[in-house]
Tab-separated table of C-alpha atoms and ligand atoms in Angstrom:
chain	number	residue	atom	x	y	z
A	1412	UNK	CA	-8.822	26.301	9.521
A	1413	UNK	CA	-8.729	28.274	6.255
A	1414	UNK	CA	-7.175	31.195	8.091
A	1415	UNK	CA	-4.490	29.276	8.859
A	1416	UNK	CA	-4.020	28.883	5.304
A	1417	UNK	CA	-4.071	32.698	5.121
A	1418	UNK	CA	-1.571	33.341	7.716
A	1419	UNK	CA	1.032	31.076	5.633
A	1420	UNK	CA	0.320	32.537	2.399
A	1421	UNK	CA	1.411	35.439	3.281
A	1422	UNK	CA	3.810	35.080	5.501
A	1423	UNK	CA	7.141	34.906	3.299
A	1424	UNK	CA	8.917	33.560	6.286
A	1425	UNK	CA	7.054	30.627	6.936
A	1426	UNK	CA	6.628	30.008	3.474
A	1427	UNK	CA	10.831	29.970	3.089
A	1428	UNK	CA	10.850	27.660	6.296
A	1429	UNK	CA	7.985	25.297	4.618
A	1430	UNK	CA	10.064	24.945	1.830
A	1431	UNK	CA	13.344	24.484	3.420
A	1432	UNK	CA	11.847	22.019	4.896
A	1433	UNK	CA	10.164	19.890	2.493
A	1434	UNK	CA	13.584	20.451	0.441
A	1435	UNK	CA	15.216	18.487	2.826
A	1436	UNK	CA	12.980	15.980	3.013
A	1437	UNK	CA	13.079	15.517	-0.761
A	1438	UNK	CA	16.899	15.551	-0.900
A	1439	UNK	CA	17.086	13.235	1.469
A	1440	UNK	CA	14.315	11.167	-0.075
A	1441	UNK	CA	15.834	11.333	-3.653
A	1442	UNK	CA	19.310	10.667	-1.787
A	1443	UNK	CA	18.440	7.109	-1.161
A	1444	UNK	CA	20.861	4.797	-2.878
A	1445	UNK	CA	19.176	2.928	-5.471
A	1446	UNK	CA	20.625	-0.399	-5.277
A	1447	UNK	CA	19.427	-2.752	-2.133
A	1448	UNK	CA	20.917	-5.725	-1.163
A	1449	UNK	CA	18.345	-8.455	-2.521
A	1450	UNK	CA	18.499	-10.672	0.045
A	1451	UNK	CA	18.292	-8.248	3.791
A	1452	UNK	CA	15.274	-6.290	1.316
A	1453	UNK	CA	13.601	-9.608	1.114
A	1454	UNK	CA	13.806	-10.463	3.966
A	1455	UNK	CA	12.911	-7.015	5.320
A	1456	UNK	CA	10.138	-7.107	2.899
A	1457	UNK	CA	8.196	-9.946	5.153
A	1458	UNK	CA	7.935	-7.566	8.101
A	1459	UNK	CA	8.279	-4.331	9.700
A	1460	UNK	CA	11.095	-6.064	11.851
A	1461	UNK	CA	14.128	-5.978	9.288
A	1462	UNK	CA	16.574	-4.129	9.589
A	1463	UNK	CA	15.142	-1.342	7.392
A	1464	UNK	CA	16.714	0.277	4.336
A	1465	UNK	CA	14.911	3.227	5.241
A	1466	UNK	CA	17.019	4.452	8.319
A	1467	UNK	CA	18.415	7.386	6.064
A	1468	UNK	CA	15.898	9.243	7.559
A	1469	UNK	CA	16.407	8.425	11.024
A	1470	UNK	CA	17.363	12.181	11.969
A	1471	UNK	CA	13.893	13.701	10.766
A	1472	UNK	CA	12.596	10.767	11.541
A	1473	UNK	CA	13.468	11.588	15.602
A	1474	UNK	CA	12.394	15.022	14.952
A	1475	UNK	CA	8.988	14.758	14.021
A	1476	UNK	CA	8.366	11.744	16.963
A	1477	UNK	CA	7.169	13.783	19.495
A	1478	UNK	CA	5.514	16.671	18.596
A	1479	UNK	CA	1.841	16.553	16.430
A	1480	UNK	CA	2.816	17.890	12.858
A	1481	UNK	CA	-0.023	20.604	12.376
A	1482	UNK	CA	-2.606	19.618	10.268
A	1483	UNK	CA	-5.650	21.915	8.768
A	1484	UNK	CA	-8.390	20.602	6.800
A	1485	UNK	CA	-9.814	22.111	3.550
A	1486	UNK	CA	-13.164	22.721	4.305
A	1487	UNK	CA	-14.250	24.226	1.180
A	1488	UNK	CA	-13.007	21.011	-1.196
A	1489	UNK	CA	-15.904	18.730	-2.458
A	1490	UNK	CA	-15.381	15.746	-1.182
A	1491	UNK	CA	-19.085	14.005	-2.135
A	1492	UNK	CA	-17.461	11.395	-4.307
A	1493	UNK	CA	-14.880	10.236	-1.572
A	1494	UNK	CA	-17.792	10.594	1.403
A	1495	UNK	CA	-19.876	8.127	-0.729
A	1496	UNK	CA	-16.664	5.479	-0.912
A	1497	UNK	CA	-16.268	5.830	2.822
A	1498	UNK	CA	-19.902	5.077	3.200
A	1499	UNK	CA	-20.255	1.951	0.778
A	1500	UNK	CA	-16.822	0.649	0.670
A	1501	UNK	CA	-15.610	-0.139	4.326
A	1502	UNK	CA	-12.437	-0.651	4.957
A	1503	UNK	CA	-10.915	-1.845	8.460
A	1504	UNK	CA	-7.226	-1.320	8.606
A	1505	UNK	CA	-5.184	-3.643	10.809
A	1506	UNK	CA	-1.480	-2.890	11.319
A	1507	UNK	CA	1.420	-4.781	12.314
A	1508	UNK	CA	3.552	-3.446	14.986
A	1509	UNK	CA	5.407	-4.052	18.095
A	1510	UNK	CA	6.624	-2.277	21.097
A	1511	UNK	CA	9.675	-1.289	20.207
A	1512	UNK	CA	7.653	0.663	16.923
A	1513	UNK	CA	4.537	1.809	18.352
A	1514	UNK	CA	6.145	5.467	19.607
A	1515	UNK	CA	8.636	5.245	16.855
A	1516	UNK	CA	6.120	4.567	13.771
A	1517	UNK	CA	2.884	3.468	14.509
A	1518	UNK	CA	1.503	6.876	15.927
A	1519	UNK	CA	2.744	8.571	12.309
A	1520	UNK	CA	0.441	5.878	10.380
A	1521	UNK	CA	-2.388	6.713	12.192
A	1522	UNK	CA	-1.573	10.768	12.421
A	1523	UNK	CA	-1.453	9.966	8.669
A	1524	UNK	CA	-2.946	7.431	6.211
A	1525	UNK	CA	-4.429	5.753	8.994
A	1526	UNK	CA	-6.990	8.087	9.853
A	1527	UNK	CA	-8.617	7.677	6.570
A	1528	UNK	CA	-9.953	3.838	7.287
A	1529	UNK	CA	-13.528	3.796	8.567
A	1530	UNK	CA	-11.799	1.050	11.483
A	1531	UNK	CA	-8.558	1.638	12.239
A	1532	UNK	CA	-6.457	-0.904	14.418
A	1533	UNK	CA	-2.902	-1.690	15.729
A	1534	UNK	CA	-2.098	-5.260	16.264
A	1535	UNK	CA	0.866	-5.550	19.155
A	1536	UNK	CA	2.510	-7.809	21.658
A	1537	UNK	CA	2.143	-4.731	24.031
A	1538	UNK	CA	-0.627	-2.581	25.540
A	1539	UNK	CA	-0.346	1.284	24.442
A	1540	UNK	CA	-2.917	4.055	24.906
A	1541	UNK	CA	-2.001	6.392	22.679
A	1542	UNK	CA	-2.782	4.394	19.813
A	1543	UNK	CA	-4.344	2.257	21.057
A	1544	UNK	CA	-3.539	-1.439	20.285
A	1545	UNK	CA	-4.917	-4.622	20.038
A	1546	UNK	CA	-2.726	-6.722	22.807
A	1547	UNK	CA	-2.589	-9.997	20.879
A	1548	UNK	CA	-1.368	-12.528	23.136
A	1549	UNK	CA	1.647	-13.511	21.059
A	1550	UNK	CA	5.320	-13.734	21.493
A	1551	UNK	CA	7.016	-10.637	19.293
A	1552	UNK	CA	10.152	-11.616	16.589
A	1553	UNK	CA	9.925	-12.157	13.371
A	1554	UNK	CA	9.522	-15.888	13.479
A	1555	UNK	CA	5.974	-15.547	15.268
A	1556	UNK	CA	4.743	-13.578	12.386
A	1557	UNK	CA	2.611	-16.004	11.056
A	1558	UNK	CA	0.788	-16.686	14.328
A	1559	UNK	CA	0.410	-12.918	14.722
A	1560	UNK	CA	-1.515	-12.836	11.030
A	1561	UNK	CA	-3.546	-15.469	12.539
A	1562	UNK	CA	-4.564	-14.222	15.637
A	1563	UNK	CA	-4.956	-10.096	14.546
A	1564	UNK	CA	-7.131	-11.853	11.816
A	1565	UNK	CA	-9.144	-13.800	14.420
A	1566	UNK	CA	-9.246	-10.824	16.246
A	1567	UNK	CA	-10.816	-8.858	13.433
A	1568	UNK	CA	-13.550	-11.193	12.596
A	1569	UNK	CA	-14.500	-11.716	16.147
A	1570	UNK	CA	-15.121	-8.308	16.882
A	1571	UNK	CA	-15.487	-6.312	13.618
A	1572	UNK	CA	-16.925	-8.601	11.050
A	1573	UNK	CA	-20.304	-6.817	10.411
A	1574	UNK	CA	-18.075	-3.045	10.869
A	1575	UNK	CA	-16.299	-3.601	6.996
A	1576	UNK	CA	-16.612	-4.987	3.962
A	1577	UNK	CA	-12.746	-5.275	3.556
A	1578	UNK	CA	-10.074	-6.026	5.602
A	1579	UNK	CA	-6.357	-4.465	5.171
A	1580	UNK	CA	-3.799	-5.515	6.733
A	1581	UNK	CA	-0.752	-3.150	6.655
A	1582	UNK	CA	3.029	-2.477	8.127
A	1583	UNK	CA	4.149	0.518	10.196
A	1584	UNK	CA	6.247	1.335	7.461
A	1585	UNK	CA	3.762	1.243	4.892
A	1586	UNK	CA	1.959	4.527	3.712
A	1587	UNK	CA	-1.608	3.781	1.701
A	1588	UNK	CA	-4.287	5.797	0.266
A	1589	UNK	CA	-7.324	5.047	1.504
A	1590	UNK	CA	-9.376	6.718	-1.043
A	1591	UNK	CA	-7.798	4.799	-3.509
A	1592	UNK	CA	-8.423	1.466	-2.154
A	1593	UNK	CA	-11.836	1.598	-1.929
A	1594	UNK	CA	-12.121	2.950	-5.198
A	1595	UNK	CA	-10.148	-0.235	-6.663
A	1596	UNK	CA	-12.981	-2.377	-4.625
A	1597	UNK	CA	-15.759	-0.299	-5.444
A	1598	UNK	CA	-16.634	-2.420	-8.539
A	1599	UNK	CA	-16.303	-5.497	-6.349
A	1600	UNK	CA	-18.556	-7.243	-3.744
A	1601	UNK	CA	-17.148	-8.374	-0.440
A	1602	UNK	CA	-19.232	-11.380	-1.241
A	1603	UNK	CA	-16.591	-12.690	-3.792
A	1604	UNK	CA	-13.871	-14.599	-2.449
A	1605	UNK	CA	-11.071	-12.512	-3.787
A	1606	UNK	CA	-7.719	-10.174	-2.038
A	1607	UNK	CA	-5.818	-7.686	-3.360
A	1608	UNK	CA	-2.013	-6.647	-3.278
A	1609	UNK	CA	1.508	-6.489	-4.841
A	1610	UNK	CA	1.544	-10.028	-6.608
A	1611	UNK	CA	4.872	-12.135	-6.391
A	1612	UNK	CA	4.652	-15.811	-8.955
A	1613	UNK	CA	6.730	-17.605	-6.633
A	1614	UNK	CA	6.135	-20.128	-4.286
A	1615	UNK	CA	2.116	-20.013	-4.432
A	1616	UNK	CA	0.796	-20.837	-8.473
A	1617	UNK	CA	-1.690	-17.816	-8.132
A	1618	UNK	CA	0.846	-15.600	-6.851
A	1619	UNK	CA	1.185	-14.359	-3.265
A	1620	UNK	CA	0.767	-10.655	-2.112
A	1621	UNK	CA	3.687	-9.059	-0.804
A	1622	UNK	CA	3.241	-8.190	3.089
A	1623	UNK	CA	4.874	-4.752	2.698
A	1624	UNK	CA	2.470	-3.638	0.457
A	1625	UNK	CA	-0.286	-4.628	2.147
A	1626	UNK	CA	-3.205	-7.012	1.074
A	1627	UNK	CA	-6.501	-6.603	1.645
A	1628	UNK	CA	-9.261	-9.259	1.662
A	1629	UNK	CA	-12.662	-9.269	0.976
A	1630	UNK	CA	-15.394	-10.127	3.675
A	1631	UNK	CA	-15.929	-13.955	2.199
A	1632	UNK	CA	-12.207	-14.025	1.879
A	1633	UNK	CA	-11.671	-13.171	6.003
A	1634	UNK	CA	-14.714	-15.496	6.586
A	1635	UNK	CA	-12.739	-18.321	4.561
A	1636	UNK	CA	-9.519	-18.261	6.154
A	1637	UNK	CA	-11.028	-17.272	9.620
A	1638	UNK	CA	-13.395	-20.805	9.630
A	1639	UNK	CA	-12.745	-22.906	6.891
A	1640	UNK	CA	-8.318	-22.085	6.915
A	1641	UNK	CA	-7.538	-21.147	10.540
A	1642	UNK	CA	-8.620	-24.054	12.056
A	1643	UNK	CA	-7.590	-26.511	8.999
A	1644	UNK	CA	-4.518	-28.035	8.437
A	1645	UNK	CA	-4.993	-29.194	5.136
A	1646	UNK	CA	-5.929	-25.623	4.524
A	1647	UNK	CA	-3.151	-23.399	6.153
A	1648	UNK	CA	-0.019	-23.866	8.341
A	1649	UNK	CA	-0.766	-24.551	11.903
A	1650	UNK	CA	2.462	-22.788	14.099
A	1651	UNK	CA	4.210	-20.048	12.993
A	1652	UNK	CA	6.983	-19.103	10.684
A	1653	UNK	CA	8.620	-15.988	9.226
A	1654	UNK	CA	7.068	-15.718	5.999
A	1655	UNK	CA	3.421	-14.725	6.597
A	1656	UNK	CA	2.943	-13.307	3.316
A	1657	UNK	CA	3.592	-16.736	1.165
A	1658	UNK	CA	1.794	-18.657	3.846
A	1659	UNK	CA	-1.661	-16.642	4.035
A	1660	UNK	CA	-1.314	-16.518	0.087
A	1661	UNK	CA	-1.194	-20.623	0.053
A	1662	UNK	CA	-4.486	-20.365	2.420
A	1663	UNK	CA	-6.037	-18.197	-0.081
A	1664	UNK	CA	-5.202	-20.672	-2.871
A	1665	UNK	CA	-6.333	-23.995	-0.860
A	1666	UNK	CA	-9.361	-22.081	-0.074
A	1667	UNK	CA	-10.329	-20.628	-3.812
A	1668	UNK	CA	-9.965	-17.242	-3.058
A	1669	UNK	CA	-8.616	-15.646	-5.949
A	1670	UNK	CA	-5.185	-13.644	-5.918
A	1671	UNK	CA	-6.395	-10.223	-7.696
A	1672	UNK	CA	-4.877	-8.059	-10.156
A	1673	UNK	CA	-4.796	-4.752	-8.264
A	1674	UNK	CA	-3.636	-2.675	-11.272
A	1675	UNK	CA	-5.372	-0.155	-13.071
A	1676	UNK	CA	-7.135	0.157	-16.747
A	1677	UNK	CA	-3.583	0.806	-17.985
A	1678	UNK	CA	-1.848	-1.589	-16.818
A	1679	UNK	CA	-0.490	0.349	-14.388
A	1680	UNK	CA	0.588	-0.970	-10.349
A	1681	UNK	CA	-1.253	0.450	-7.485
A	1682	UNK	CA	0.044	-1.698	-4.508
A	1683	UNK	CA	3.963	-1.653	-4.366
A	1684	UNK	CA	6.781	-3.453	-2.118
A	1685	UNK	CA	9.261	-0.271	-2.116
A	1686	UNK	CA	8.952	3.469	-1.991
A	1687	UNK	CA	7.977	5.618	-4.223
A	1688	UNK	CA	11.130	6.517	-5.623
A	1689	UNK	CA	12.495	2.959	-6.130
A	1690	UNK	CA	9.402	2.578	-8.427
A	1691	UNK	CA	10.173	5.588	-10.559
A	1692	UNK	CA	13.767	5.409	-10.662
A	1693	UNK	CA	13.543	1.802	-10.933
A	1694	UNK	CA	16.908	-0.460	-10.173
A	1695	UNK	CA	18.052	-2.138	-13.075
A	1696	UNK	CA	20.348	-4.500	-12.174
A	1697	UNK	CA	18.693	-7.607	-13.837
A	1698	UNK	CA	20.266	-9.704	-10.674
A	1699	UNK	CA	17.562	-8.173	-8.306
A	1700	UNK	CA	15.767	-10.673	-7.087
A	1701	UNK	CA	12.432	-7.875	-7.535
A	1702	UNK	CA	12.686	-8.733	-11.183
A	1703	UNK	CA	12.247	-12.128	-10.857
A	1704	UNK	CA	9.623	-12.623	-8.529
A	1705	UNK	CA	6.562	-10.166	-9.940
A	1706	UNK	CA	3.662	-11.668	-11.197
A	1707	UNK	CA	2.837	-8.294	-13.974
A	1708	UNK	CA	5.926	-6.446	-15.740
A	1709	UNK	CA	5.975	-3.068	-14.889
A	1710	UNK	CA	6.753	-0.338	-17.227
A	1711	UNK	CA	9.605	2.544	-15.997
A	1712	UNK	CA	9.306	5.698	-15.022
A	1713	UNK	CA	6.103	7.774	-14.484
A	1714	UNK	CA	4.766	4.261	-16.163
A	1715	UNK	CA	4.982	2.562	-13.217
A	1716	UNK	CA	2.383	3.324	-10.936
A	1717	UNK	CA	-0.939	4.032	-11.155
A	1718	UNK	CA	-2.299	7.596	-10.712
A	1719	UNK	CA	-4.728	6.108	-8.386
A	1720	UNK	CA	-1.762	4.720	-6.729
A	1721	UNK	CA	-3.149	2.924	-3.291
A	1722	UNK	CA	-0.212	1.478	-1.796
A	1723	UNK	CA	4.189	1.663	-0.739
A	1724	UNK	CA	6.292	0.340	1.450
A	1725	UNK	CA	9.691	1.015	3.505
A	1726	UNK	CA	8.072	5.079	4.166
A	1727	UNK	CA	9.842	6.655	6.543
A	1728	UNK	CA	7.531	8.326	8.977
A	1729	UNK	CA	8.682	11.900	7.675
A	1730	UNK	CA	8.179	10.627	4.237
A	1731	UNK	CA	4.447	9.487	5.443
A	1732	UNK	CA	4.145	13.468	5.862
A	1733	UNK	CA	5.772	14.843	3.315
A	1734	UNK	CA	3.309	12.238	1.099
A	1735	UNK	CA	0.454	13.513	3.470
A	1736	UNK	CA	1.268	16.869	2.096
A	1737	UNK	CA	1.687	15.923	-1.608
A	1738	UNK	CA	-1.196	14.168	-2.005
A	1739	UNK	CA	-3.859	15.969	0.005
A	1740	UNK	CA	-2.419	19.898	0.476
A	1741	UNK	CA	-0.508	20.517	-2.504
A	1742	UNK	CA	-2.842	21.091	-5.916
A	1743	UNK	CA	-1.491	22.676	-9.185
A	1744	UNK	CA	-4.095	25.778	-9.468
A	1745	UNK	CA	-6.539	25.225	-12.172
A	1746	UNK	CA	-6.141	21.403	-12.878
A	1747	UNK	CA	-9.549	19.386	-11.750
A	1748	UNK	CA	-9.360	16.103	-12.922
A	1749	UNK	CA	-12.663	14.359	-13.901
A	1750	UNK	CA	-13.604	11.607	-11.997
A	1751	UNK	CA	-16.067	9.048	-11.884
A	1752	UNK	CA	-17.393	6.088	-10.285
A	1753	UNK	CA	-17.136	2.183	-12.472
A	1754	UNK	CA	-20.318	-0.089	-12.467
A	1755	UNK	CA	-20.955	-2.756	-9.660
A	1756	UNK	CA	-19.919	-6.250	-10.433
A	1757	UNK	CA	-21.952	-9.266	-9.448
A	1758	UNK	CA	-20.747	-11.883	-6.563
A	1759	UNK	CA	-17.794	-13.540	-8.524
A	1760	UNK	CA	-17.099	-11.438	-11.522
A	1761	UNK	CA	-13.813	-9.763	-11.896
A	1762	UNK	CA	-12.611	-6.874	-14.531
A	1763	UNK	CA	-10.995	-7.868	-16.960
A	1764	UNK	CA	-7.569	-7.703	-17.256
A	1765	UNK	CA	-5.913	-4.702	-18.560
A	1766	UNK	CA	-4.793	-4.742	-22.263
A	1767	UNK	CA	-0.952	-4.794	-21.857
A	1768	UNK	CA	0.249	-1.992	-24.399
A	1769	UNK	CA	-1.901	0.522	-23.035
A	1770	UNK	CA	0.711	1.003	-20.040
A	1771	UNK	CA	2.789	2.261	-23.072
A	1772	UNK	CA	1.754	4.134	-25.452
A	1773	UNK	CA	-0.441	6.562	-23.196
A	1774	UNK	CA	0.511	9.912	-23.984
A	1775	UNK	CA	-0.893	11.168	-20.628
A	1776	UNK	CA	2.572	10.396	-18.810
A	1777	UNK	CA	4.902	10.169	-21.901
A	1778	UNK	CA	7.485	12.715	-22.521
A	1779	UNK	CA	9.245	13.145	-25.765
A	1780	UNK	CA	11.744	11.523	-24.082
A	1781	UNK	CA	10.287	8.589	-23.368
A	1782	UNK	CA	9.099	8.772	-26.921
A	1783	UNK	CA	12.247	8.546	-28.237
A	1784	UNK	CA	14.165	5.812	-26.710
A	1785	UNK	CA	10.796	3.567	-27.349
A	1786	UNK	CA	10.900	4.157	-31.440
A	1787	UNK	CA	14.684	3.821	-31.447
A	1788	UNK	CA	15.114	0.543	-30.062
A	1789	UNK	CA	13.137	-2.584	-31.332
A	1790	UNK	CA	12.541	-4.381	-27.921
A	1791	UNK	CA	12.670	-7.340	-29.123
A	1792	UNK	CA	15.948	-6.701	-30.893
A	1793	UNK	CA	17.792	-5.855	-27.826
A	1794	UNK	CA	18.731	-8.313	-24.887
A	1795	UNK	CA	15.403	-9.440	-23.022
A	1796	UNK	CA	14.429	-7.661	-19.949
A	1797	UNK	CA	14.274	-9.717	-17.018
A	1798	UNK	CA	11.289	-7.907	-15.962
A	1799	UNK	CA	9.968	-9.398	-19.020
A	1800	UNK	CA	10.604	-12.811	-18.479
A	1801	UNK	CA	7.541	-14.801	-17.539
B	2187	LIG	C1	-19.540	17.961	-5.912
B	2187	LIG	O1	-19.239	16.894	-6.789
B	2187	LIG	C2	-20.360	16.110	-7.193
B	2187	LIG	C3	-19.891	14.954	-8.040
B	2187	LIG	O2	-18.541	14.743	-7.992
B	2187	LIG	C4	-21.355	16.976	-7.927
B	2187	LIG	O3	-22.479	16.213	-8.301
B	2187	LIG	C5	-21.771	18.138	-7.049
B	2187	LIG	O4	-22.600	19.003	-7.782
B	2187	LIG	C6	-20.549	18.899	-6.552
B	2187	LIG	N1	-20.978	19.890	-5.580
B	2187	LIG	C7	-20.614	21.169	-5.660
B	2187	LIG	C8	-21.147	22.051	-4.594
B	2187	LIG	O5	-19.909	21.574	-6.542
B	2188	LIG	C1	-11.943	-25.281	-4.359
B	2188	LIG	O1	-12.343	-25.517	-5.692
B	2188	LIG	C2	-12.107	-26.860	-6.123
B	2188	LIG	C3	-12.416	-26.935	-7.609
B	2188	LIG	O2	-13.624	-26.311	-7.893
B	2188	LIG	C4	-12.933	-27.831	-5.280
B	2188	LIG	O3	-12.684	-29.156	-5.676
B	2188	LIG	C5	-12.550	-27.627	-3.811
B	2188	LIG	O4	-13.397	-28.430	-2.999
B	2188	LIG	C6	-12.688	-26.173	-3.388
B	2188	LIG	N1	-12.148	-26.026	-2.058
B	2188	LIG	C7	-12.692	-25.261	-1.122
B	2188	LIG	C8	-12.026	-25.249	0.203
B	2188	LIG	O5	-13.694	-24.618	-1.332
B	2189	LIG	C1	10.463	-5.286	-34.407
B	2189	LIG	O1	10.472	-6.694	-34.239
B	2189	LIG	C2	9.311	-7.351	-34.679
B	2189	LIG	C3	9.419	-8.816	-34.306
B	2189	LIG	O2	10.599	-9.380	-34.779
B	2189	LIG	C4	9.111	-7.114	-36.165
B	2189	LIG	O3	7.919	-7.736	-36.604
B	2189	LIG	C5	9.040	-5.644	-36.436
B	2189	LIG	O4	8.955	-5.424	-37.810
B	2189	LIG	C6	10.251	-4.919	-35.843
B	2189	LIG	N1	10.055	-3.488	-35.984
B	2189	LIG	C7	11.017	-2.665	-36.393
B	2189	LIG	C8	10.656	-1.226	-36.433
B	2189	LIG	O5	12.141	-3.063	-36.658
């Protein structure tokens, strides 16, 4: 393993390939037009079926489908404080796929981010080996998404209720940081009735969680919907329709589990509906829809996300790798940030929420840029924001 390391280091050849090759992958990353169409994104955003914005990468995409990227681990890294999450904070993945995805971009989650769950499962119409899934007997197409939350979610709490203490459910386009989950839950018990995710204010008064992003509910929150929801009309929608994100978040409010706030001490998002880039080069065409329909304002640039960022959707399976590579290979020499573990909350108590003009005025990820254009203009002098409109 570490002589593989070696070997690159110094070979200058593979280290120009390496490079060429994660060039590419960033151009064509960073080449993504920044506008979407609101409406085929949100209605993209409900599934992995859309029609995806993300087929800019189809090309690479091909490439890397077949053969195993090469991996190494770093077995010299201390990795106590993330062995400890893995062992107290549980998390069971569950991912929605179908046939037509499973060679395509469900083997790249789980050569990736997937791995990292302490369950790991893939919820399909289909039987395949290689992954393997969970053959739910439901028709595929978008309009039977709603079922298909229902049954995987059956599924899961049938056979893997005592294996977790939370339950994720993900896309085959979505990329997440495991690590990073369970260290947003760590303060948490599963006992409180609570999930976690991107929150939209529409349609459901305590917000819904975007599907793309992925939600994840505690154990009491799967027991809730599982028995008390499922089963209850007065509690969630029998049949089936598109939208499975608004409808499991209108279970979750009939049945008092509370919508979280999934961003950090700053103020900062963790769990996002887009890719990376569209968060940090954000669009801002006030008409987008996006704008509209978030339940916190987000701040631009590096301000957007979290450090401790956990979750993105509409990821490529090359970006999944190229992500793989940022996040766990590549490590400016010299820089160890500090870390540490938050206190234990009882059953029922939440954090509070974060104090709003901290996102701001951190210096950590403020440039004298940023500096600048915030002293110059009075914000409250200029036309309102729509992201600031509540
Ligand atoms: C690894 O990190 C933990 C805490 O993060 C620390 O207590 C321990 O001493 C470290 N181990 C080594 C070998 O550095
Ligand atoms: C939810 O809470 C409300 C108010 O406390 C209560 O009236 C209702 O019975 C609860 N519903 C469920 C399903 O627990
Ligand atoms: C900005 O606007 C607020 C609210 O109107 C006002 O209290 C404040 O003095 C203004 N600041 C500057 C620097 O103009």
């Amino acid at each position: 393993m570490y002589l593989k390391r070696e070997f690159i280091v110094r070979h200058p050849i593979v280290v120009f390939t390496v490079g060429i090759a994660v060039g590419m992958c960033l151009i064509k990353i960073f080449s993504t037009p920044a506008a979407i169409d609101p409406f085929d994104t949100y209605t993209a955003q409900q599934s992995s079926y859309g029609t995806d914005t993300a087929s800019h990468n189809e090309l690479i995409d091909d490439a890397a489908s077949d053969r195993e990227v090469v991996s190494h681990d770093h077995l010299y890294d201390n990795t106590s404080l993330s062995d400890q999450l893995k062992r107290e904070v549980r998390v069971l993945c569950w991912v929605m796929t179908n046939p037509s995805n499973h060679k395509k971009k469900a083997r790249h989650v789980k050569r990736t981010w997937g791995k990292r769950c302490n369950i790991l499962l893939f919820m399909s119409s289909a039987a395949d080996e290689e992954l393997p899934t969970v053959k739910l007997d439901v028709e595929e197409g978008r309009p039977n998404l709603w079922r298909k939350v229902k049954e995987a979610f059956k599924y899961v709490y049938k056979h893997h209720y005592n294996d977790a203490d939370w339950f994720y459910k993900a896309d085959d386009d979505t990329y997440a940081v495991i690590e990073n989950l369970r260290y947003m839950l760590y303060p948490y018990s599963p006992e409180t009735p609570v999930h976690f995710g991107f929150k939209f204010k529409t349609f459901v008064k305590q917000g819904y969680m975007s599907g793309g992003a992925g939600y994840v509910l505690s154990k009491e929150a799967l027991r809730r919907f599982v028995v008390d929801g499922i089963p209850d009309p007065k509690m969630c929608l029998p049949g089936t329709v598109i939208n499975e994100d608004i409808e499991i978040g209108k279970c979750m409010e009939n049945l008092n589990v509370t919508a979280g706030d999934s961003r950090d001490v700053n103020g900062r998002g963790r769990m996002f509906p887009f890719a990376p880039e569209q968060m940090l080069i954000p669009n801002k065409d006030p008409n987008f829809w996006y704008w509209n329909y978030l339940y916190y304002k987000t701040d631009d640039g590096l301000d957007c996300c979290s450090d401790n960022a956990i979750s993105f959707h509409y990821v490529p399976p090359s970006l999944m790798y190229v992500l793989d590579y940022l996040i766990y290979h590549l490590n400016p020499f010299g820089v160890i940030r500090a870390q540490r573990l938050p206190a234990k909350l009882k059953v029922g108590e939440f954090l509070p929420a974060p104090k709003e003009e901290t996102a701001n005025s951190n210096e950590d990820s403020m440039d004298d840029y940023d500096r600048l254009g915030k002293t110059a203009t009075n914000k409250t002098q200029t036309a309102p924001d729509a992201r600031e409109v509540d």
